[in-house]
PDB file of C-alpha atoms in Angstrom:
ATOM      1  CA  VAL A   1      22.190 217.337   4.751  1.00  0.00           C
ATOM      2  CA  SER A   2      24.820 216.950   7.472  1.00  0.00           C
ATOM      3  CA  VAL A   3      25.089 215.620  11.026  1.00  0.00           C
ATOM      4  CA  THR A   4      27.988 216.192  13.415  1.00  0.00           C
ATOM      5  CA  VAL A   5      28.133 214.454  16.786  1.00  0.00           C
ATOM      6  CA  ILE A   6      30.552 215.070  19.642  1.00  0.00           C
ATOM      7  CA  ALA A   7      30.970 212.252  22.168  1.00  0.00           C
ATOM      8  CA  ASP A   8      33.706 210.946  24.457  1.00  0.00           C
ATOM      9  CA  LYS A   9      34.327 207.940  22.213  1.00  0.00           C
ATOM     10  CA  ALA A  10      34.647 208.003  18.418  1.00  0.00           C
ATOM     11  CA  LEU A  11      32.662 204.787  18.060  1.00  0.00           C
ATOM     12  CA  VAL A  12      29.723 206.327  19.939  1.00  0.00           C
ATOM     13  CA  ALA A  13      29.896 209.538  17.878  1.00  0.00           C
ATOM     14  CA  ASP A  14      29.990 207.568  14.632  1.00  0.00           C
ATOM     15  CA  ALA A  15      27.051 205.363  15.573  1.00  0.00           C
ATOM     16  CA  TYR A  16      24.897 208.279  16.746  1.00  0.00           C
ATOM     17  CA  SER A  17      25.826 210.336  13.682  1.00  0.00           C
ATOM     18  CA  THR A  18      24.502 207.602  11.409  1.00  0.00           C
ATOM     19  CA  ALA A  19      21.358 207.089  13.488  1.00  0.00           C
ATOM     20  CA  LEU A  20      20.572 210.814  13.721  1.00  0.00           C
ATOM     21  CA  PHE A  21      21.130 211.238   9.976  1.00  0.00           C
ATOM     22  CA  LEU A  22      18.423 208.646   9.305  1.00  0.00           C
ATOM     23  CA  MET A  23      15.892 210.312  11.638  1.00  0.00           C
ATOM     24  CA  GLN A  24      13.704 213.360  11.121  1.00  0.00           C
ATOM     25  CA  PRO A  25      15.822 216.394  12.154  1.00  0.00           C
ATOM     26  CA  GLN A  26      13.579 217.538  15.036  1.00  0.00           C
ATOM     27  CA  GLN A  27      13.406 214.004  16.443  1.00  0.00           C
ATOM     28  CA  ALA A  28      17.168 213.662  16.095  1.00  0.00           C
ATOM     29  CA  ILE A  29      17.838 216.846  18.054  1.00  0.00           C
ATOM     30  CA  GLN A  30      15.345 215.755  20.703  1.00  0.00           C
ATOM     31  CA  LEU A  31      17.226 212.458  21.066  1.00  0.00           C
ATOM     32  CA  ALA A  32      20.530 214.318  21.337  1.00  0.00           C
ATOM     33  CA  ASN A  33      19.079 216.636  23.993  1.00  0.00           C
ATOM     34  CA  ASN A  34      17.877 213.619  25.974  1.00  0.00           C
ATOM     35  CA  SER A  35      21.277 211.900  25.793  1.00  0.00           C
ATOM     36  CA  GLU A  36      23.802 212.893  28.429  1.00  0.00           C
ATOM     37  CA  ASP A  37      26.817 211.539  26.549  1.00  0.00           C
ATOM     38  CA  LEU A  38      26.642 213.480  23.272  1.00  0.00           C
ATOM     39  CA  GLU A  39      26.011 216.779  21.549  1.00  0.00           C
ATOM     40  CA  ALA A  40      24.929 217.216  17.940  1.00  0.00           C
ATOM     41  CA  VAL A  41      24.453 219.762  15.176  1.00  0.00           C
ATOM     42  CA  ILE A  42      22.328 219.066  12.120  1.00  0.00           C
ATOM     43  CA  LEU A  43      22.294 221.105   8.921  1.00  0.00           C
ATOM     44  CA  VAL A  44      19.042 220.746   6.995  1.00  0.00           C
ATOM     45  CA  GLU A  45      18.233 222.025   3.515  1.00  0.00           C
ATOM     46  CA  THR A  46      14.977 224.011   3.451  1.00  0.00           C
ATOM     47  CA  ASP A  47      13.223 226.136   0.840  1.00  0.00           C
ATOM     48  CA  ASP A  48      14.876 229.184   2.437  1.00  0.00           C
ATOM     49  CA  GLY A  49      18.411 227.754   2.486  1.00  0.00           C
ATOM     50  CA  ILE A  50      20.267 225.831   5.175  1.00  0.00           C
ATOM     51  CA  GLU A  51      18.854 225.598   8.705  1.00  0.00           C
ATOM     52  CA  MET A  52      21.120 224.691  11.622  1.00  0.00           C
ATOM     53  CA  LEU A  53      19.666 222.697  14.517  1.00  0.00           C
ATOM     54  CA  GLN A  54      21.840 222.026  17.533  1.00  0.00           C
ATOM     55  CA  SER A  55      21.526 220.258  20.828  1.00  0.00           C
ATOM     56  CA  ALA A  56      21.382 222.394  23.943  1.00  0.00           C
ATOM     57  CA  GLY A  57      25.002 221.818  24.952  1.00  0.00           C
ATOM     58  CA  PHE A  58      26.594 222.103  21.509  1.00  0.00           C
ATOM     59  CA  LYS A  59      27.201 225.853  21.868  1.00  0.00           C
ATOM     60  CA  LYS A  60      30.103 225.259  24.249  1.00  0.00           C
ATOM     61  CA  TYR A  61      32.053 223.768  21.339  1.00  0.00           C
ATOM     62  CA  ILE A  62      31.641 226.801  19.063  1.00  0.00           C
ATOM     63  CA  GLN A  63      34.238 229.529  19.275  1.00  0.00           C
ATOM     64  CA  LYS A  64      32.780 232.974  18.571  1.00  0.00           C
ATOM     65  CA  ASP A  65      35.884 235.001  17.689  1.00  0.00           C
ATOM     66  CA  ALA A  66      38.846 233.110  16.320  1.00  0.00           C
ATOM     67  CA  LYS A  67      41.913 235.340  16.507  1.00  0.00           C
TER      68      LYS A  67
END
């Protein structure tokens, strides 16, 4: 459904976003976890709704309480 990639360079983020979008979600997250230069979050539509998959380091970019 949706792929977001964070990388130091926009060109790298754009290229990985497209590549990860074309892959199976679990394989895409595995690739992101094995890549030192990017983090990713993937939203996937399932029978139960929307599932969020994220790379191990993506959590540092999510703010819990916005005030």
